[in-house]
GROMACS .gro file of C-alpha atoms in nm:
model
  220
    1MET     CA    1   3.508   2.192  -2.674
    2PRO     CA    2   3.335   1.892  -2.522
    3ARG     CA    3   2.950   1.898  -2.507
    4THR     CA    4   2.821   2.018  -2.191
    5PRO     CA    5   2.435   2.019  -2.219
    6TRP     CA    6   2.130   2.137  -2.020
    7ILE     CA    7   1.900   1.863  -1.894
    8VAL     CA    8   1.544   1.936  -1.963
    9GLY     CA    9   1.302   1.708  -1.770
   10VAL     CA   10   0.940   1.731  -1.853
   11SER     CA   11   0.720   1.600  -1.582
   12GLY     CA   12   0.342   1.496  -1.599
   13ALA     CA   13   0.198   1.819  -1.483
   14SER     CA   14  -0.012   2.034  -1.716
   15GLY     CA   15   0.199   2.288  -1.914
   16THR     CA   16   0.375   2.111  -2.203
   17PRO     CA   17   0.375   2.439  -2.387
   18TYR     CA   18   0.604   2.583  -2.113
   19ALA     CA   19   0.852   2.301  -2.179
   20ALA     CA   20   0.847   2.358  -2.561
   21ALA     CA   21   0.926   2.721  -2.503
   22VAL     CA   22   1.218   2.654  -2.297
   23LEU     CA   23   1.349   2.408  -2.526
   24ARG     CA   24   1.318   2.628  -2.840
   25ALA     CA   25   1.490   2.923  -2.635
   26LEU     CA   26   1.781   2.694  -2.543
   27LEU     CA   27   1.820   2.588  -2.892
   28ASP     CA   28   1.777   2.930  -3.018
   29VAL     CA   29   2.109   3.039  -2.828
   30GLY     CA   30   2.296   2.754  -2.920
   31GLU     CA   31   2.276   2.533  -2.599
   32SER     CA   32   2.292   2.177  -2.621
   33VAL     CA   33   1.991   1.983  -2.462
   34ASP     CA   34   1.961   1.628  -2.301
   35LEU     CA   35   1.590   1.556  -2.290
   36VAL     CA   36   1.414   1.330  -2.047
   37VAL     CA   37   1.034   1.320  -2.083
   38SER     CA   38   0.853   1.112  -1.805
   39ARG     CA   39   0.589   0.859  -1.883
   40ALA     CA   40   0.328   1.045  -1.733
   41SER     CA   41   0.431   1.363  -1.937
   42ARG     CA   42   0.351   1.166  -2.263
   43LEU     CA   43  -0.009   1.137  -2.131
   44THR     CA   44  -0.028   1.506  -2.095
   45LEU     CA   45   0.151   1.570  -2.418
   46LEU     CA   46  -0.101   1.368  -2.593
   47ASP     CA   47  -0.391   1.527  -2.393
   48GLU     CA   48  -0.284   1.889  -2.455
   49THR     CA   49  -0.141   1.857  -2.823
   50GLY     CA   50  -0.269   1.520  -2.962
   51ILE     CA   51   0.119   1.417  -3.023
   52SER     CA   52   0.228   1.083  -2.909
   53PHE     CA   53   0.600   1.112  -2.800
   54ARG     CA   54   0.768   0.771  -2.876
   55ASP     CA   55   1.119   0.677  -2.781
   56ALA     CA   56   1.176   0.503  -3.146
   57HIS     CA   57   1.026   0.809  -3.323
   58TRP     CA   58   1.143   1.079  -3.084
   59GLN     CA   59   1.315   1.331  -3.328
   60ALA     CA   60   0.997   1.336  -3.554
   61ASP     CA   61   0.762   1.380  -3.247
   62LEU     CA   62   0.978   1.628  -3.105
   63ARG     CA   63   0.993   1.848  -3.420
   64GLU     CA   64   0.624   1.815  -3.444
   65TRP     CA   65   0.593   1.927  -3.090
   66LEU     CA   66   0.806   2.215  -3.084
   67SER     CA   67   0.692   2.365  -3.404
   68ARG     CA   68   0.347   2.411  -3.255
   69GLY     CA   69   0.236   2.722  -3.087
   70ALA     CA   70   0.111   2.753  -2.739
   71ASP     CA   71  -0.244   2.769  -2.923
   72GLY     CA   72  -0.181   2.447  -3.076
   73LYS     CA   73  -0.130   2.569  -3.434
   74PRO     CA   74   0.113   2.357  -3.620
   75ASP     CA   75   0.419   2.506  -3.799
   76THR     CA   76   0.427   2.823  -3.590
   77PHE     CA   77   0.808   2.770  -3.514
   78SER     CA   78   1.103   2.628  -3.715
   79VAL     CA   79   1.334   2.463  -3.488
   80ASP     CA   80   1.656   2.266  -3.530
   81ILE     CA   81   1.686   1.977  -3.294
   82ASP     CA   82   2.043   1.866  -3.386
   83ALA     CA   83   2.176   1.968  -3.050
   84VAL     CA   84   1.914   1.756  -2.862
   85ARG     CA   85   1.991   1.408  -2.722
   86HIS     CA   86   1.685   1.226  -2.599
   87TRP     CA   87   1.719   0.958  -2.306
   88SER     CA   88   1.435   0.731  -2.215
   89ALA     CA   89   1.297   0.803  -1.874
   90GLY     CA   90   1.311   0.428  -1.768
   91ASP     CA   91   1.715   0.429  -1.865
   92LEU     CA   92   1.887   0.454  -1.526
   93ALA     CA   93   2.219   0.364  -1.697
   94ALA     CA   94   2.182   0.679  -1.908
   95GLY     CA   95   2.461   0.962  -1.893
   96PRO     CA   96   2.268   1.220  -1.664
   97SER     CA   97   2.239   0.936  -1.410
   98SER     CA   98   2.595   0.972  -1.310
   99GLY     CA   99   2.782   1.272  -1.177
  100SER     CA  100   3.080   1.222  -1.389
  101TYR     CA  101   2.848   1.295  -1.690
  102ARG     CA  102   2.922   1.664  -1.725
  103THR     CA  103   2.606   1.920  -1.746
  104LYS     CA  104   2.532   2.279  -1.685
  105GLY     CA  105   2.234   2.188  -1.484
  106MET     CA  106   1.876   2.103  -1.510
  107LEU     CA  107   1.548   2.247  -1.579
  108ILE     CA  108   1.233   2.059  -1.463
  109VAL     CA  109   0.946   2.201  -1.665
  110PRO     CA  110   0.678   2.174  -1.601
  111ALA     CA  111   0.736   2.010  -1.252
  112SER     CA  112   0.433   1.814  -1.109
  113THR     CA  113   0.391   1.756  -0.741
  114ALA     CA  114   0.483   1.376  -0.776
  115SER     CA  115   0.812   1.484  -0.936
  116VAL     CA  116   0.875   1.754  -0.682
  117ALA     CA  117   0.812   1.502  -0.381
  118GLY     CA  118   1.041   1.241  -0.572
  119VAL     CA  119   1.313   1.461  -0.600
  120ALA     CA  120   1.279   1.608  -0.223
  121LEU     CA  121   1.279   1.264  -0.097
  122GLY     CA  122   1.551   1.130  -0.313
  123LEU     CA  123   1.348   0.852  -0.452
  124SER     CA  124   1.532   0.821  -0.802
  125LYS     CA  125   1.223   0.602  -0.941
  126ASP     CA  126   1.302   0.721  -1.309
  127LEU     CA  127   1.581   0.889  -1.490
  128LEU     CA  128   1.411   1.245  -1.440
  129GLN     CA  129   1.413   1.203  -1.081
  130ARG     CA  130   1.766   1.050  -1.076
  131ALA     CA  131   1.913   1.321  -1.282
  132ALA     CA  132   1.769   1.585  -1.047
  133SER     CA  133   1.913   1.413  -0.747
  134VAL     CA  134   2.272   1.403  -0.932
  135THR     CA  135   2.236   1.759  -1.021
  136LEU     CA  136   2.188   1.863  -0.667
  137LYS     CA  137   2.475   1.634  -0.539
  138GLU     CA  138   2.710   1.795  -0.777
  139ASP     CA  139   2.597   2.138  -0.700
  140ARG     CA  140   2.474   2.230  -1.028
  141LYS     CA  141   2.172   2.463  -1.085
  142LEU     CA  142   1.848   2.282  -1.065
  143ILE     CA  143   1.553   2.487  -1.170
  144VAL     CA  144   1.199   2.351  -1.071
  145ALA     CA  145   0.912   2.502  -1.247
  146VAL     CA  146   0.616   2.379  -1.048
  147ARG     CA  147   0.287   2.368  -1.188
  148GLU     CA  148  -0.008   2.318  -0.959
  149THR     CA  149  -0.280   2.485  -0.774
  150PRO     CA  150  -0.364   2.509  -0.506
  151LEU     CA  151  -0.039   2.376  -0.306
  152ASN     CA  152  -0.104   2.162  -0.002
  153GLY     CA  153   0.112   2.161   0.297
  154GLN     CA  154   0.303   1.857   0.203
  155THR     CA  155   0.403   1.994  -0.144
  156LEU     CA  156   0.518   2.317   0.017
  157ARG     CA  157   0.731   2.140   0.270
  158HIS     CA  158   0.885   1.947  -0.038
  159LEU     CA  159   0.944   2.272  -0.219
  160VAL     CA  160   1.120   2.413   0.095
  161THR     CA  161   1.339   2.090   0.116
  162LEU     CA  162   1.444   2.154  -0.259
  163ASP     CA  163   1.521   2.513  -0.188
  164ASP     CA  164   1.739   2.420   0.110
  165ALA     CA  165   1.916   2.166  -0.098
  166GLY     CA  166   2.008   2.456  -0.340
  167ALA     CA  167   1.740   2.421  -0.627
  168THR     CA  168   1.548   2.724  -0.739
  169VAL     CA  169   1.152   2.705  -0.734
  170VAL     CA  170   1.018   2.903  -1.024
  171PRO     CA  171   0.605   2.863  -1.005
  172ALA     CA  172   0.475   2.854  -1.345
  173SER     CA  173   0.274   3.191  -1.281
  174PRO     CA  174   0.264   3.432  -1.594
  175ALA     CA  175   0.268   3.802  -1.539
  176PHE     CA  176   0.087   4.068  -1.742
  177TYR     CA  177   0.296   4.385  -1.705
  178ALA     CA  178   0.488   4.265  -2.018
  179GLY     CA  179   0.190   4.348  -2.244
  180ALA     CA  180   0.077   4.004  -2.321
  181THR     CA  181  -0.174   3.991  -2.611
  182HIS     CA  182  -0.164   3.625  -2.697
  183ILE     CA  183  -0.143   3.294  -2.502
  184GLN     CA  184   0.216   3.241  -2.633
  185ASP     CA  185   0.319   3.563  -2.449
  186LEU     CA  186   0.216   3.427  -2.111
  187VAL     CA  187   0.388   3.093  -2.198
  188ASP     CA  188   0.709   3.281  -2.290
  189PHE     CA  189   0.703   3.463  -1.995
  190VAL     CA  190   0.709   3.173  -1.769
  191ALA     CA  191   0.965   3.001  -1.998
  192GLY     CA  192   1.183   3.334  -1.986
  193ARG     CA  193   1.180   3.326  -1.600
  194VAL     CA  194   1.276   2.968  -1.600
  195LEU     CA  195   1.567   3.083  -1.835
  196ASP     CA  196   1.664   3.369  -1.617
  197ALA     CA  197   1.693   3.144  -1.303
  198ALA     CA  198   1.932   2.918  -1.504
  199GLY     CA  199   2.133   3.226  -1.640
  200VAL     CA  200   2.057   3.152  -1.993
  201PRO     CA  201   2.017   3.480  -2.200
  202HIS     CA  202   1.688   3.510  -2.417
  203GLY     CA  203   1.443   3.757  -2.551
  204LEU     CA  204   1.112   3.602  -2.468
  205TYR     CA  205   0.951   3.876  -2.289
  206ARG     CA  206   0.971   4.243  -2.224
  207ARG     CA  207   1.141   4.330  -1.912
  208TRP     CA  208   1.020   4.580  -1.642
  209GLN     CA  209   1.208   4.918  -1.685
  210GLY     CA  210   1.028   5.109  -1.399
  211GLU     CA  211   0.789   5.286  -1.623
  212LEU     CA  212   0.411   5.230  -1.538
  213GLY     CA  213   0.189   5.155  -1.836
  214GLY     CA  214   0.454   5.014  -2.082
  215GLY     CA  215   0.273   4.688  -2.123
  216ALA     CA  216  -0.070   4.859  -2.196
  217HIS     CA  217  -0.221   4.821  -2.532
  218ARG     CA  218  -0.454   5.084  -2.640
  219ASP     CA  219  -0.660   5.145  -2.951
  220GLY     CA  220  -0.643   5.477  -3.138
   0.00000   0.00000   0.00000
C-alpha cells in the first residue's frame, strides 16, 4: 500500500506538549506522519523544553522531544519515529505543497493566531500555511487546534472563515471530567480531542459515560 500520511504542522503558539502528544498517539496506532515545524515554533520549543529543533539533526531532536512528558521529565515515553518524514518549513517544493501528494489530512497543533490568519487569508508564506491551503482545496480534513486567549474579533473572524472552508476548529481547552491528576492528563485530553476530530482512534482520555462523579478521585 502507498504511504498516505497525516501532516502535522507545529506553529509558534505555546503548547508544544500538545503536538508531542498528538505525534506519539498517531505513531502508536501505526499512522505515518509528515512533520512541518515552523520557524517560530522552534523558538517556542526551545523555551518550553530546552530542545533545539534543527533540520540537519531532526531525528535526534524529535526523539528527545517526544520522549519527554508534559512536565519536562526526559525518557518518560519510548517512541519509534521511523514512520515520520520531516519537511523544512521553508521548503515550498516539498511533497505537501502539492495537491497530487496524497495525505489523509492535516493537524495544526498548536495553532497560533498568525498561522490561523495566514491559512484563512491563503497567504502560503511557508510550508505549514501552504500545506493547510492544499488540504482545504483538496477537501481533506484540516484540524486547527488554536491556542490563544483572549481571542479578538479579527482572530474570531479568521476562525469562522476556516470553519466555512471546511476546517474543524478545536480550541486547546482541557476538560476535568476525565479525572486528571497530572499535567500529562490535561495535555492528553486536548490531543485526544484533536484526534477525535480527525477520526483517529486512541486511548488518551476517559470518555464521558453519562455517570456523574466518574472522574472524581477521593482518598480513603
